[in-house]
Amino acid sequence: MCSVMNKQLLSCSLKIGKQVAVVKASVATDGVDQQMDFSFYDWFKKLELQLIGFLAGNTLIDVIPSVSDTRPIRLISGDIGPFEAGVPCKVPIWTAILMKRKHNCHIVMPKWMELEELKKLLASEAENDGLAELPDHFFEICHMLVRDATDDIYDVEAVKSHIQDIYDKRDAKLRTSAIAFLSQLLETTAARAEANGRTGN
């Protein structure tokens, strides 16, 4: 389920674009017919998932190193480390994942990724007519941590289930909102075309 969470971030918009969000209407403006394309798919597909993942990967997270290293990693963005075994420290998520893959640390899950907090987020999403506020890069971070740090997540199956439920509710809201917007757009376009036809413009 969550193994594709990063791709699922935009899948709702992509589906809408493919299924219902392409609207073509000829509108007479100053006697010239203009073809207009309204495509959520065309707009969203320009977003680079790699860039989104990169930004999410720079988010700081707590790790507990299992090894010590007095030499910091020197980067343009700043130093990472040094590390002392058993002493928590903050590193970018991409660093935490590299350390985890080498069995050099345990990753401390963000507070909002604990099951009780996810339940609150899910309840907020259910109660809110719009999209409830989520932590920055929510789905990307969830995807990376579920993929690479499963053993550091308490009750991981329940956590994955709640993440999916949050996604599903937002997916449904986006679909409903897009369909309502497009229906209104079509009605407005039809009314404008009819008015232009009556006036001969």
mmCIF file of C-alpha atoms in Angstrom:
data_model
loop_
_atom_site.group_PDB
_atom_site.id
_atom_site.type_symbol
_atom_site.label_atom_id
_atom_site.label_comp_id
_atom_site.label_asym_id
_atom_site.label_seq_id
_atom_site.Cartn_x
_atom_site.Cartn_y
_atom_site.Cartn_z
ATOM 1 C CA MET A 1 0.000 0.000 0.000
ATOM 2 C CA CYS A 2 2.472 2.599 1.175
ATOM 3 C CA SER A 3 5.203 1.332 -1.143
ATOM 4 C CA VAL A 4 3.742 3.656 -3.764
ATOM 5 C CA MET A 5 2.758 6.464 -1.409
ATOM 6 C CA ASN A 6 5.087 8.952 -3.081
ATOM 7 C CA LYS A 7 3.423 8.376 -6.450
ATOM 8 C CA GLN A 8 -0.013 8.445 -4.845
ATOM 9 C CA LEU A 9 0.514 12.066 -3.859
ATOM 10 C CA LEU A 10 -0.557 13.186 -7.327
ATOM 11 C CA SER A 11 -2.529 10.143 -8.468
ATOM 12 C CA CYS A 12 -5.880 11.694 -7.598
ATOM 13 C CA SER A 13 -5.161 14.685 -9.796
ATOM 14 C CA LEU A 14 -3.799 12.487 -12.551
ATOM 15 C CA LYS A 15 -6.927 10.329 -12.522
ATOM 16 C CA ILE A 16 -9.146 13.384 -12.570
ATOM 17 C CA GLY A 17 -7.179 14.735 -15.473
ATOM 18 C CA LYS A 18 -7.509 11.542 -17.462
ATOM 19 C CA GLN A 19 -11.155 10.892 -16.685
ATOM 20 C CA VAL A 20 -13.055 14.126 -16.212
ATOM 21 C CA ALA A 21 -10.854 17.188 -16.234
ATOM 22 C CA VAL A 22 -10.269 17.696 -19.936
ATOM 23 C CA VAL A 23 -12.874 20.129 -21.163
ATOM 24 C CA LYS A 24 -12.798 21.616 -24.610
ATOM 25 C CA ALA A 25 -15.110 24.500 -25.396
ATOM 26 C CA SER A 26 -15.308 26.788 -28.363
ATOM 27 C CA VAL A 27 -15.957 30.282 -27.115
ATOM 28 C CA ALA A 28 -16.692 33.126 -29.500
ATOM 29 C CA THR A 29 -14.678 36.178 -28.531
ATOM 30 C CA ASP A 30 -14.787 39.186 -30.837
ATOM 31 C CA GLY A 31 -16.025 36.944 -33.603
ATOM 32 C CA VAL A 32 -13.109 34.505 -33.313
ATOM 33 C CA ASP A 33 -13.626 30.955 -32.066
ATOM 34 C CA GLN A 34 -11.005 30.048 -29.509
ATOM 35 C CA GLN A 35 -10.354 26.480 -28.416
ATOM 36 C CA MET A 36 -9.765 26.231 -24.664
ATOM 37 C CA ASP A 37 -8.345 23.215 -22.879
ATOM 38 C CA PHE A 38 -8.944 22.836 -19.153
ATOM 39 C CA SER A 39 -6.784 19.925 -18.034
ATOM 40 C CA PHE A 40 -5.736 19.250 -14.488
ATOM 41 C CA TYR A 41 -3.701 16.337 -15.804
ATOM 42 C CA ASP A 42 -1.640 18.537 -18.127
ATOM 43 C CA TRP A 43 -0.956 20.940 -15.275
ATOM 44 C CA PHE A 44 -0.080 18.413 -12.589
ATOM 45 C CA LYS A 45 2.066 16.189 -14.775
ATOM 46 C CA LYS A 46 4.541 19.080 -15.011
ATOM 47 C CA LEU A 47 5.315 18.656 -11.330
ATOM 48 C CA GLU A 48 8.443 16.616 -10.829
ATOM 49 C CA LEU A 49 8.005 13.873 -8.252
ATOM 50 C CA GLN A 50 11.776 13.726 -7.945
ATOM 51 C CA LEU A 51 11.864 17.371 -6.861
ATOM 52 C CA ILE A 52 9.081 16.843 -4.329
ATOM 53 C CA GLY A 53 10.921 13.839 -2.929
ATOM 54 C CA PHE A 54 14.154 15.845 -2.775
ATOM 55 C CA LEU A 55 12.512 18.611 -0.768
ATOM 56 C CA ALA A 56 10.933 16.085 1.595
ATOM 57 C CA GLY A 57 14.257 14.297 1.986
ATOM 58 C CA ASN A 58 15.860 17.453 3.362
ATOM 59 C CA THR A 59 13.435 17.525 6.300
ATOM 60 C CA LEU A 60 15.265 17.014 9.591
ATOM 61 C CA ILE A 61 14.476 13.926 11.647
ATOM 62 C CA ASP A 62 15.845 12.411 14.852
ATOM 63 C CA VAL A 63 18.038 9.325 14.688
ATOM 64 C CA ILE A 64 19.800 7.270 17.340
ATOM 65 C CA PRO A 65 23.186 6.244 15.917
ATOM 66 C CA SER A 66 24.438 2.746 16.653
ATOM 67 C CA VAL A 67 28.018 3.718 15.802
ATOM 68 C CA SER A 68 30.249 6.632 16.713
ATOM 69 C CA ASP A 69 32.039 8.833 14.215
ATOM 70 C CA THR A 70 33.844 11.991 15.238
ATOM 71 C CA ARG A 71 34.210 13.167 11.648
ATOM 72 C CA PRO A 72 31.273 15.300 10.489
ATOM 73 C CA ILE A 73 29.943 15.042 6.955
ATOM 74 C CA ARG A 74 30.714 18.420 5.412
ATOM 75 C CA LEU A 75 28.164 19.654 2.887
ATOM 76 C CA ILE A 76 27.413 23.016 1.279
ATOM 77 C CA SER A 77 24.179 23.123 3.269
ATOM 78 C CA GLY A 78 26.041 22.500 6.532
ATOM 79 C CA ASP A 79 27.767 19.781 8.523
ATOM 80 C CA ILE A 80 26.046 16.530 9.490
ATOM 81 C CA GLY A 81 27.398 14.865 12.617
ATOM 82 C CA PRO A 82 29.592 13.985 14.386
ATOM 83 C CA PHE A 83 27.751 10.940 15.727
ATOM 84 C CA GLU A 84 27.911 9.297 19.130
ATOM 85 C CA ALA A 85 26.365 5.865 19.573
ATOM 86 C CA GLY A 86 23.129 6.004 21.549
ATOM 87 C CA VAL A 87 22.922 9.802 21.532
ATOM 88 C CA PRO A 88 19.980 11.179 19.498
ATOM 89 C CA CYS A 89 20.733 13.783 16.856
ATOM 90 C CA LYS A 90 18.965 15.449 13.959
ATOM 91 C CA VAL A 91 19.848 14.689 10.343
ATOM 92 C CA PRO A 92 18.077 15.105 7.001
ATOM 93 C CA ILE A 93 15.787 12.200 6.155
ATOM 94 C CA TRP A 94 17.960 11.182 3.208
ATOM 95 C CA THR A 95 20.905 10.816 5.595
ATOM 96 C CA ALA A 96 18.792 8.876 8.084
ATOM 97 C CA ILE A 97 17.730 6.451 5.353
ATOM 98 C CA LEU A 98 21.322 5.907 4.189
ATOM 99 C CA MET A 99 22.397 5.254 7.777
ATOM 100 C CA LYS A 100 19.429 2.935 8.298
ATOM 101 C CA ARG A 101 20.240 0.899 5.198
ATOM 102 C CA LYS A 102 23.750 0.380 6.569
ATOM 103 C CA HIS A 103 22.289 -0.579 9.985
ATOM 104 C CA ASN A 104 24.011 2.412 11.564
ATOM 105 C CA CYS A 105 20.993 3.939 13.304
ATOM 106 C CA HIS A 106 17.413 3.698 14.442
ATOM 107 C CA ILE A 107 15.064 6.352 13.104
ATOM 108 C CA VAL A 108 12.769 8.136 15.550
ATOM 109 C CA MET A 109 9.387 8.561 13.909
ATOM 110 C CA PRO A 110 7.927 12.090 13.778
ATOM 111 C CA LYS A 111 5.355 12.681 16.506
ATOM 112 C CA TRP A 112 2.633 13.127 13.881
ATOM 113 C CA MET A 113 3.347 9.651 12.494
ATOM 114 C CA GLU A 114 2.433 7.936 15.757
ATOM 115 C CA LEU A 115 -0.838 6.027 15.593
ATOM 116 C CA GLU A 116 -2.752 8.260 18.008
ATOM 117 C CA GLU A 117 -1.719 11.371 16.089
ATOM 118 C CA LEU A 118 -2.722 9.767 12.795
ATOM 119 C CA LYS A 119 -6.129 9.014 14.285
ATOM 120 C CA LYS A 120 -6.502 12.721 15.094
ATOM 121 C CA LEU A 121 -5.470 13.692 11.562
ATOM 122 C CA LEU A 122 -7.950 11.212 10.113
ATOM 123 C CA ALA A 123 -10.744 12.551 12.334
ATOM 124 C CA SER A 124 -9.887 16.110 11.311
ATOM 125 C CA GLU A 125 -9.978 15.111 7.648
ATOM 126 C CA ALA A 126 -13.367 13.477 8.111
ATOM 127 C CA GLU A 127 -14.838 16.488 9.931
ATOM 128 C CA ASN A 128 -13.433 19.117 7.560
ATOM 129 C CA ASP A 129 -15.345 19.863 4.360
ATOM 130 C CA GLY A 130 -12.122 21.094 2.784
ATOM 131 C CA LEU A 131 -8.678 19.563 2.997
ATOM 132 C CA ALA A 132 -7.434 19.382 6.570
ATOM 133 C CA GLU A 133 -3.966 20.737 7.311
ATOM 134 C CA LEU A 134 -1.249 18.094 7.231
ATOM 135 C CA PRO A 135 2.437 18.279 8.188
ATOM 136 C CA ASP A 136 4.722 19.382 5.368
ATOM 137 C CA HIS A 137 5.526 16.599 2.876
ATOM 138 C CA PHE A 138 3.222 14.251 4.785
ATOM 139 C CA PHE A 139 2.800 11.538 2.158
ATOM 140 C CA GLU A 140 6.385 11.678 0.855
ATOM 141 C CA ILE A 141 7.855 11.308 4.340
ATOM 142 C CA CYS A 142 5.426 8.518 5.203
ATOM 143 C CA HIS A 143 6.399 6.707 2.016
ATOM 144 C CA MET A 144 10.134 6.943 2.704
ATOM 145 C CA LEU A 145 9.877 5.872 6.332
ATOM 146 C CA VAL A 146 7.473 3.002 5.703
ATOM 147 C CA ARG A 147 9.704 1.822 2.877
ATOM 148 C CA ASP A 148 13.031 1.996 4.709
ATOM 149 C CA ALA A 149 12.330 2.024 8.451
ATOM 150 C CA THR A 150 9.460 -0.398 8.967
ATOM 151 C CA ASP A 151 11.060 -1.948 12.043
ATOM 152 C CA ASP A 152 11.234 1.483 13.698
ATOM 153 C CA ILE A 153 7.480 2.058 13.348
ATOM 154 C CA TYR A 154 5.323 0.824 16.215
ATOM 155 C CA ASP A 155 2.188 -1.018 15.006
ATOM 156 C CA VAL A 156 3.235 -0.430 11.423
ATOM 157 C CA GLU A 157 0.200 -2.066 9.782
ATOM 158 C CA ALA A 158 -2.215 0.187 11.674
ATOM 159 C CA VAL A 159 -0.061 3.198 10.803
ATOM 160 C CA LYS A 160 -0.110 2.258 7.105
ATOM 161 C CA SER A 161 -3.869 1.754 7.229
ATOM 162 C CA HIS A 162 -4.496 5.205 8.719
ATOM 163 C CA ILE A 163 -2.189 6.877 6.201
ATOM 164 C CA GLN A 164 -4.134 5.209 3.403
ATOM 165 C CA ASP A 165 -7.450 6.262 4.950
ATOM 166 C CA ILE A 166 -6.285 9.885 5.104
ATOM 167 C CA TYR A 167 -5.220 9.702 1.476
ATOM 168 C CA ASP A 168 -8.519 8.133 0.387
ATOM 169 C CA LYS A 169 -10.590 10.848 2.060
ATOM 170 C CA ARG A 170 -8.534 13.595 0.435
ATOM 171 C CA ASP A 171 -8.746 11.808 -2.903
ATOM 172 C CA ALA A 172 -12.547 11.735 -2.693
ATOM 173 C CA LYS A 173 -12.700 15.437 -1.763
ATOM 174 C CA LEU A 174 -10.484 16.426 -4.679
ATOM 175 C CA ARG A 175 -12.574 14.414 -7.101
ATOM 176 C CA THR A 176 -15.827 15.921 -5.842
ATOM 177 C CA SER A 177 -14.385 19.434 -5.898
ATOM 178 C CA ALA A 178 -12.971 19.054 -9.408
ATOM 179 C CA ILE A 179 -16.211 17.668 -10.805
ATOM 180 C CA ALA A 180 -18.225 20.485 -9.200
ATOM 181 C CA PHE A 181 -15.820 23.095 -10.576
ATOM 182 C CA LEU A 182 -15.927 21.655 -14.076
ATOM 183 C CA SER A 183 -19.711 21.369 -14.033
ATOM 184 C CA GLN A 184 -19.989 25.035 -13.073
ATOM 185 C CA LEU A 185 -17.452 25.952 -15.742
ATOM 186 C CA LEU A 186 -19.409 24.121 -18.419
ATOM 187 C CA GLU A 187 -22.652 25.783 -17.350
ATOM 188 C CA THR A 188 -21.021 29.220 -17.439
ATOM 189 C CA THR A 189 -19.471 28.542 -20.839
ATOM 190 C CA ALA A 190 -22.772 27.294 -22.257
ATOM 191 C CA ALA A 191 -24.661 30.315 -20.912
ATOM 192 C CA ARG A 192 -22.071 32.691 -22.355
ATOM 193 C CA ALA A 193 -22.195 30.990 -25.752
ATOM 194 C CA GLU A 194 -25.998 31.140 -25.740
ATOM 195 C CA ALA A 195 -25.952 34.839 -24.844
ATOM 196 C CA ASN A 196 -23.445 35.562 -27.595
ATOM 197 C CA GLY A 197 -25.625 33.676 -30.051
ATOM 198 C CA ARG A 198 -28.662 35.755 -29.167
ATOM 199 C CA THR A 199 -26.808 39.049 -29.512
ATOM 200 C CA GLY A 200 -25.009 37.987 -32.661
ATOM 201 C CA ASN A 201 -21.576 38.655 -31.126
#
